């Protein structure tokens, strides 16, 4: 297969990893309260965003697996099909030149992937609700593809972990205190919780 075809696939995987990172940042940057509003205003994509927020483990699993797979495949292509500029084996027959070529190709892909991820996360963080709506279909697709096999894969691992009183789960980071405060304030306004609940969070910081 021509080198340019493999590197086109490599760059596509790097871009896909960046898009997954954007979907992750947008999803976690959207508050639960905002997700409920999006579900009402946009029943299709908004409903998917709300489901991903409430069913946290499937979404977290799918996003993590998607990022790992796309990054690993891109790095593999970069390592074993390096660009001509980084093919140090043309300089001699020493074994270390082959190792240096593999490492240089993988490092190049790693740098590109990092730049793309940082850029895509920055764009998503600038408008998380908009990006969460746009990429909700991708998260749903990844949940459909990756979560069932990962549950099967994790089952025997959890059998061992339970012997130590542990259960392994994919979980997103906990929401920031500011988000909890806003959610409690909205519920307090509807008289669903005590009016002093937001102040309690503020006093515990």
PDB file of C-alpha atoms in Angstrom:
ATOM      1  CA  UNK A   1       0.000   0.000   0.000  1.00  0.00           C
ATOM      2  CA  UNK A   2       1.405   3.455  -0.889  1.00  0.00           C
ATOM      3  CA  UNK A   3       2.847   5.489   1.964  1.00  0.00           C
ATOM      4  CA  UNK A   4       0.616   8.473   1.211  1.00  0.00           C
ATOM      5  CA  UNK A   5      -2.499   6.318   1.636  1.00  0.00           C
ATOM      6  CA  UNK A   6      -1.340   5.117   5.055  1.00  0.00           C
ATOM      7  CA  UNK A   7      -0.456   8.646   6.173  1.00  0.00           C
ATOM      8  CA  UNK A   8      -3.830   9.924   4.975  1.00  0.00           C
ATOM      9  CA  UNK A   9      -5.401   7.273   7.203  1.00  0.00           C
ATOM     10  CA  UNK A  10      -3.038   8.272  10.028  1.00  0.00           C
ATOM     11  CA  UNK A  11      -4.014  11.950   9.804  1.00  0.00           C
ATOM     12  CA  UNK A  12      -7.693  10.967   9.628  1.00  0.00           C
ATOM     13  CA  UNK A  13      -7.270   8.978  12.857  1.00  0.00           C
ATOM     14  CA  UNK A  14      -5.509  11.925  14.506  1.00  0.00           C
ATOM     15  CA  UNK A  15      -8.381  14.203  13.466  1.00  0.00           C
ATOM     16  CA  UNK A  16     -10.933  11.657  14.712  1.00  0.00           C
ATOM     17  CA  UNK A  17      -9.155  11.548  18.068  1.00  0.00           C
ATOM     18  CA  UNK A  18      -9.353  15.340  18.242  1.00  0.00           C
ATOM     19  CA  UNK A  19     -13.065  15.283  17.460  1.00  0.00           C
ATOM     20  CA  UNK A  20     -13.628  12.688  20.198  1.00  0.00           C
ATOM     21  CA  UNK A  21     -11.702  14.925  22.603  1.00  0.00           C
ATOM     22  CA  UNK A  22     -13.935  17.844  21.583  1.00  0.00           C
ATOM     23  CA  UNK A  23     -17.037  15.730  22.197  1.00  0.00           C
ATOM     24  CA  UNK A  24     -15.719  14.792  25.648  1.00  0.00           C
ATOM     25  CA  UNK A  25     -14.948  18.405  26.605  1.00  0.00           C
ATOM     26  CA  UNK A  26     -18.296  19.617  25.271  1.00  0.00           C
ATOM     27  CA  UNK A  27     -20.218  16.925  27.121  1.00  0.00           C
ATOM     28  CA  UNK A  28     -18.481  17.520  30.447  1.00  0.00           C
ATOM     29  CA  UNK A  29     -18.627  21.284  29.934  1.00  0.00           C
ATOM     30  CA  UNK A  30     -22.414  21.180  29.608  1.00  0.00           C
ATOM     31  CA  UNK A  31     -24.148  21.271  32.980  1.00  0.00           C
ATOM     32  CA  UNK A  32     -26.940  18.846  33.851  1.00  0.00           C
ATOM     33  CA  UNK A  33     -29.351  21.760  34.047  1.00  0.00           C
ATOM     34  CA  UNK A  34     -28.339  22.982  30.583  1.00  0.00           C
ATOM     35  CA  UNK A  35     -28.641  19.440  29.228  1.00  0.00           C
ATOM     36  CA  UNK A  36     -32.261  19.337  30.405  1.00  0.00           C
ATOM     37  CA  UNK A  37     -32.911  22.646  28.631  1.00  0.00           C
ATOM     38  CA  UNK A  38     -31.284  21.327  25.443  1.00  0.00           C
ATOM     39  CA  UNK A  39     -33.421  18.182  25.585  1.00  0.00           C
ATOM     40  CA  UNK A  40     -36.538  20.365  25.666  1.00  0.00           C
ATOM     41  CA  UNK A  41     -35.384  22.777  22.944  1.00  0.00           C
ATOM     42  CA  UNK A  42     -33.805  20.134  20.659  1.00  0.00           C
ATOM     43  CA  UNK A  43     -35.542  16.790  21.307  1.00  0.00           C
ATOM     44  CA  UNK A  44     -33.257  14.784  18.995  1.00  0.00           C
ATOM     45  CA  UNK A  45     -29.644  15.810  19.689  1.00  0.00           C
ATOM     46  CA  UNK A  46     -30.583  17.440  22.983  1.00  0.00           C
ATOM     47  CA  UNK A  47     -32.144  14.202  24.170  1.00  0.00           C
ATOM     48  CA  UNK A  48     -28.956  12.358  23.310  1.00  0.00           C
ATOM     49  CA  UNK A  49     -26.887  14.899  25.268  1.00  0.00           C
ATOM     50  CA  UNK A  50     -29.139  14.463  28.300  1.00  0.00           C
ATOM     51  CA  UNK A  51     -28.892  10.681  28.052  1.00  0.00           C
ATOM     52  CA  UNK A  52     -25.097  10.863  27.876  1.00  0.00           C
ATOM     53  CA  UNK A  53     -25.085  13.114  30.943  1.00  0.00           C
ATOM     54  CA  UNK A  54     -27.360  10.842  32.972  1.00  0.00           C
ATOM     55  CA  UNK A  55     -25.865   7.533  31.774  1.00  0.00           C
ATOM     56  CA  UNK A  56     -22.292   8.530  32.542  1.00  0.00           C
ATOM     57  CA  UNK A  57     -20.511   5.188  32.419  1.00  0.00           C
ATOM     58  CA  UNK A  58     -21.437   4.239  28.798  1.00  0.00           C
ATOM     59  CA  UNK A  59     -20.454   7.685  27.507  1.00  0.00           C
ATOM     60  CA  UNK A  60     -17.183   7.774  29.469  1.00  0.00           C
ATOM     61  CA  UNK A  61     -16.301   4.245  28.324  1.00  0.00           C
ATOM     62  CA  UNK A  62     -17.024   4.952  24.661  1.00  0.00           C
ATOM     63  CA  UNK A  63     -15.060   8.203  24.599  1.00  0.00           C
ATOM     64  CA  UNK A  64     -12.029   6.730  26.375  1.00  0.00           C
ATOM     65  CA  UNK A  65     -11.929   3.626  24.158  1.00  0.00           C
ATOM     66  CA  UNK A  66     -12.410   5.698  21.012  1.00  0.00           C
ATOM     67  CA  UNK A  67      -9.530   8.007  21.903  1.00  0.00           C
ATOM     68  CA  UNK A  68      -7.209   5.131  22.836  1.00  0.00           C
ATOM     69  CA  UNK A  69      -7.936   3.113  19.686  1.00  0.00           C
ATOM     70  CA  UNK A  70      -7.624   6.014  17.267  1.00  0.00           C
ATOM     71  CA  UNK A  71      -4.441   7.241  18.953  1.00  0.00           C
ATOM     72  CA  UNK A  72      -2.885   3.772  19.045  1.00  0.00           C
ATOM     73  CA  UNK A  73      -3.638   3.055  15.387  1.00  0.00           C
ATOM     74  CA  UNK A  74      -2.308   6.448  14.292  1.00  0.00           C
ATOM     75  CA  UNK A  75       0.893   5.957  16.314  1.00  0.00           C
ATOM     76  CA  UNK A  76       1.337   2.461  14.835  1.00  0.00           C
ATOM     77  CA  UNK A  77       1.148   3.835  11.299  1.00  0.00           C
ATOM     78  CA  UNK A  78       3.579   6.621  12.137  1.00  0.00           C
ATOM     79  CA  UNK A  79       6.008   4.180  13.757  1.00  0.00           C
ATOM     80  CA  UNK A  80       6.121   1.550  11.042  1.00  0.00           C
ATOM     81  CA  UNK A  81       5.593   3.750   7.986  1.00  0.00           C
ATOM     82  CA  UNK A  82       7.627   6.863   8.862  1.00  0.00           C
ATOM     83  CA  UNK A  83       7.966   9.757   6.419  1.00  0.00           C
ATOM     84  CA  UNK A  84      11.087   9.738   4.286  1.00  0.00           C
ATOM     85  CA  UNK A  85      12.640  12.573   6.278  1.00  0.00           C
ATOM     86  CA  UNK A  86      12.530  10.468   9.462  1.00  0.00           C
ATOM     87  CA  UNK A  87      13.690   7.202   7.888  1.00  0.00           C
ATOM     88  CA  UNK A  88      17.135   7.000   9.487  1.00  0.00           C
ATOM     89  CA  UNK A  89      17.768   3.480   8.139  1.00  0.00           C
ATOM     90  CA  UNK A  90      18.937   5.076   4.909  1.00  0.00           C
ATOM     91  CA  UNK A  91      21.995   6.325   6.826  1.00  0.00           C
ATOM     92  CA  UNK A  92      23.313   2.855   7.634  1.00  0.00           C
ATOM     93  CA  UNK A  93      22.620  -0.670   8.843  1.00  0.00           C
ATOM     94  CA  UNK A  94      23.028  -0.112  12.592  1.00  0.00           C
ATOM     95  CA  UNK A  95      20.155  -1.578  14.671  1.00  0.00           C
ATOM     96  CA  UNK A  96      19.710   1.647  16.621  1.00  0.00           C
ATOM     97  CA  UNK A  97      18.845   3.489  13.393  1.00  0.00           C
ATOM     98  CA  UNK A  98      15.774   1.283  12.986  1.00  0.00           C
ATOM     99  CA  UNK A  99      14.742   1.936  16.578  1.00  0.00           C
ATOM    100  CA  UNK A 100      15.279   5.659  16.113  1.00  0.00           C
ATOM    101  CA  UNK A 101      13.114   5.603  12.984  1.00  0.00           C
ATOM    102  CA  UNK A 102      10.242   3.906  14.801  1.00  0.00           C
ATOM    103  CA  UNK A 103      10.464   6.283  17.756  1.00  0.00           C
ATOM    104  CA  UNK A 104      10.695   9.368  15.534  1.00  0.00           C
ATOM    105  CA  UNK A 105       7.599   8.358  13.552  1.00  0.00           C
ATOM    106  CA  UNK A 106       5.609   7.670  16.709  1.00  0.00           C
ATOM    107  CA  UNK A 107       6.810  10.933  18.273  1.00  0.00           C
ATOM    108  CA  UNK A 108       5.730  12.911  15.212  1.00  0.00           C
ATOM    109  CA  UNK A 109       2.235  11.423  15.410  1.00  0.00           C
ATOM    110  CA  UNK A 110       2.134  12.108  19.149  1.00  0.00           C
ATOM    111  CA  UNK A 111       2.995  15.777  18.653  1.00  0.00           C
ATOM    112  CA  UNK A 112       0.401  16.147  15.899  1.00  0.00           C
ATOM    113  CA  UNK A 113      -2.238  14.389  17.993  1.00  0.00           C
ATOM    114  CA  UNK A 114      -1.524  16.633  20.981  1.00  0.00           C
ATOM    115  CA  UNK A 115      -1.790  19.813  18.896  1.00  0.00           C
ATOM    116  CA  UNK A 116      -5.044  18.678  17.310  1.00  0.00           C
ATOM    117  CA  UNK A 117      -6.515  17.607  20.660  1.00  0.00           C
ATOM    118  CA  UNK A 118      -5.635  20.894  22.385  1.00  0.00           C
ATOM    119  CA  UNK A 119      -7.090  22.874  19.474  1.00  0.00           C
ATOM    120  CA  UNK A 120     -10.317  20.871  19.328  1.00  0.00           C
ATOM    121  CA  UNK A 121     -10.809  20.976  23.105  1.00  0.00           C
ATOM    122  CA  UNK A 122     -10.294  24.738  23.059  1.00  0.00           C
ATOM    123  CA  UNK A 123     -12.920  25.163  20.347  1.00  0.00           C
ATOM    124  CA  UNK A 124     -15.366  22.915  22.226  1.00  0.00           C
ATOM    125  CA  UNK A 125     -14.811  24.705  25.532  1.00  0.00           C
ATOM    126  CA  UNK A 126     -15.657  28.017  23.870  1.00  0.00           C
ATOM    127  CA  UNK A 127     -19.188  26.765  23.137  1.00  0.00           C
ATOM    128  CA  UNK A 128     -19.799  23.437  24.888  1.00  0.00           C
ATOM    129  CA  UNK A 129     -23.571  23.316  24.379  1.00  0.00           C
ATOM    130  CA  UNK A 130     -23.294  23.871  20.632  1.00  0.00           C
ATOM    131  CA  UNK A 131     -20.558  21.281  20.227  1.00  0.00           C
ATOM    132  CA  UNK A 132     -22.367  18.798  22.479  1.00  0.00           C
ATOM    133  CA  UNK A 133     -25.399  19.014  20.192  1.00  0.00           C
ATOM    134  CA  UNK A 134     -23.326  18.660  17.036  1.00  0.00           C
ATOM    135  CA  UNK A 135     -21.349  15.652  18.251  1.00  0.00           C
ATOM    136  CA  UNK A 136     -24.068  13.848  20.204  1.00  0.00           C
ATOM    137  CA  UNK A 137     -24.572  11.418  17.310  1.00  0.00           C
ATOM    138  CA  UNK A 138     -20.877  10.474  17.416  1.00  0.00           C
ATOM    139  CA  UNK A 139     -20.991   9.750  21.146  1.00  0.00           C
ATOM    140  CA  UNK A 140     -24.117   7.618  20.634  1.00  0.00           C
ATOM    141  CA  UNK A 141     -22.393   5.709  17.823  1.00  0.00           C
ATOM    142  CA  UNK A 142     -19.361   5.015  19.978  1.00  0.00           C
ATOM    143  CA  UNK A 143     -21.548   3.924  22.892  1.00  0.00           C
ATOM    144  CA  UNK A 144     -23.281   1.457  20.550  1.00  0.00           C
ATOM    145  CA  UNK A 145     -19.976   0.126  19.179  1.00  0.00           C
ATOM    146  CA  UNK A 146     -17.728   0.057  22.242  1.00  0.00           C
ATOM    147  CA  UNK A 147     -19.731  -0.163  25.454  1.00  0.00           C
ATOM    148  CA  UNK A 148     -21.188  -3.723  25.027  1.00  0.00           C
ATOM    149  CA  UNK A 149     -17.811  -5.372  24.256  1.00  0.00           C
ATOM    150  CA  UNK A 150     -16.124  -3.411  27.044  1.00  0.00           C
ATOM    151  CA  UNK A 151     -18.731  -4.679  29.531  1.00  0.00           C
ATOM    152  CA  UNK A 152     -17.911  -8.230  28.452  1.00  0.00           C
ATOM    153  CA  UNK A 153     -14.188  -7.517  28.686  1.00  0.00           C
ATOM    154  CA  UNK A 154     -14.495  -5.958  32.148  1.00  0.00           C
ATOM    155  CA  UNK A 155     -16.634  -8.788  33.593  1.00  0.00           C
ATOM    156  CA  UNK A 156     -13.755 -11.216  34.372  1.00  0.00           C
ATOM    157  CA  UNK A 157     -11.573  -8.329  35.609  1.00  0.00           C
ATOM    158  CA  UNK A 158     -14.309  -7.268  38.021  1.00  0.00           C
ATOM    159  CA  UNK A 159     -14.620 -10.844  39.269  1.00  0.00           C
ATOM    160  CA  UNK A 160     -10.996 -10.610  40.381  1.00  0.00           C
ATOM    161  CA  UNK A 161     -11.400  -7.047  41.685  1.00  0.00           C
ATOM    162  CA  UNK A 162     -14.385  -8.020  43.835  1.00  0.00           C
ATOM    163  CA  UNK A 163     -12.106 -10.341  45.741  1.00  0.00           C
ATOM    164  CA  UNK A 164     -10.356  -7.178  46.928  1.00  0.00           C
ATOM    165  CA  UNK A 165     -13.631  -5.362  47.603  1.00  0.00           C
ATOM    166  CA  UNK A 166     -13.369  -3.244  44.452  1.00  0.00           C
ATOM    167  CA  UNK A 167     -15.400  -2.708  41.286  1.00  0.00           C
ATOM    168  CA  UNK A 168     -13.795  -1.152  38.212  1.00  0.00           C
ATOM    169  CA  UNK A 169     -15.843   1.395  36.263  1.00  0.00           C
ATOM    170  CA  UNK A 170     -15.265   4.042  33.633  1.00  0.00           C
ATOM    171  CA  UNK A 171     -16.399   7.315  35.169  1.00  0.00           C
ATOM    172  CA  UNK A 172     -16.170  10.952  34.018  1.00  0.00           C
ATOM    173  CA  UNK A 173     -14.692  13.519  36.395  1.00  0.00           C
ATOM    174  CA  UNK A 174     -17.115  14.830  39.038  1.00  0.00           C
ATOM    175  CA  UNK A 175     -18.889  18.105  38.211  1.00  0.00           C
ATOM    176  CA  UNK A 176     -17.279  21.271  39.593  1.00  0.00           C
ATOM    177  CA  UNK A 177     -18.736  22.885  42.699  1.00  0.00           C
ATOM    178  CA  UNK A 178     -19.949  25.849  40.619  1.00  0.00           C
ATOM    179  CA  UNK A 179     -22.140  23.529  38.554  1.00  0.00           C
ATOM    180  CA  UNK A 180     -23.568  21.869  41.674  1.00  0.00           C
ATOM    181  CA  UNK A 181     -24.297  25.278  43.140  1.00  0.00           C
ATOM    182  CA  UNK A 182     -26.153  26.396  40.009  1.00  0.00           C
ATOM    183  CA  UNK A 183     -28.152  23.174  39.887  1.00  0.00           C
ATOM    184  CA  UNK A 184     -29.147  23.443  43.546  1.00  0.00           C
ATOM    185  CA  UNK A 185     -30.023  27.116  43.108  1.00  0.00           C
ATOM    186  CA  UNK A 186     -32.349  26.245  40.231  1.00  0.00           C
ATOM    187  CA  UNK A 187     -33.961  23.463  42.245  1.00  0.00           C
ATOM    188  CA  UNK A 188     -34.292  25.778  45.243  1.00  0.00           C
ATOM    189  CA  UNK A 189     -36.075  28.311  43.053  1.00  0.00           C
ATOM    190  CA  UNK A 190     -38.571  25.577  42.168  1.00  0.00           C
ATOM    191  CA  UNK A 191     -38.786  24.645  45.865  1.00  0.00           C
ATOM    192  CA  UNK A 192     -37.449  21.156  45.128  1.00  0.00           C
ATOM    193  CA  UNK A 193     -34.685  21.524  47.739  1.00  0.00           C
ATOM    194  CA  UNK A 194     -34.095  23.743  50.754  1.00  0.00           C
ATOM    195  CA  UNK A 195     -33.248  27.373  49.961  1.00  0.00           C
ATOM    196  CA  UNK A 196     -30.037  27.152  52.003  1.00  0.00           C
ATOM    197  CA  UNK A 197     -28.535  24.307  49.940  1.00  0.00           C
ATOM    198  CA  UNK A 198     -26.466  26.514  47.556  1.00  0.00           C
ATOM    199  CA  UNK A 199     -25.052  28.438  50.540  1.00  0.00           C
ATOM    200  CA  UNK A 200     -24.036  25.167  52.182  1.00  0.00           C
ATOM    201  CA  UNK A 201     -21.889  24.291  49.176  1.00  0.00           C
ATOM    202  CA  UNK A 202     -20.292  27.735  49.277  1.00  0.00           C
ATOM    203  CA  UNK A 203     -19.515  27.413  52.996  1.00  0.00           C
ATOM    204  CA  UNK A 204     -17.891  23.975  52.565  1.00  0.00           C
ATOM    205  CA  UNK A 205     -15.281  25.169  50.070  1.00  0.00           C
TER     206      UNK A 205
END
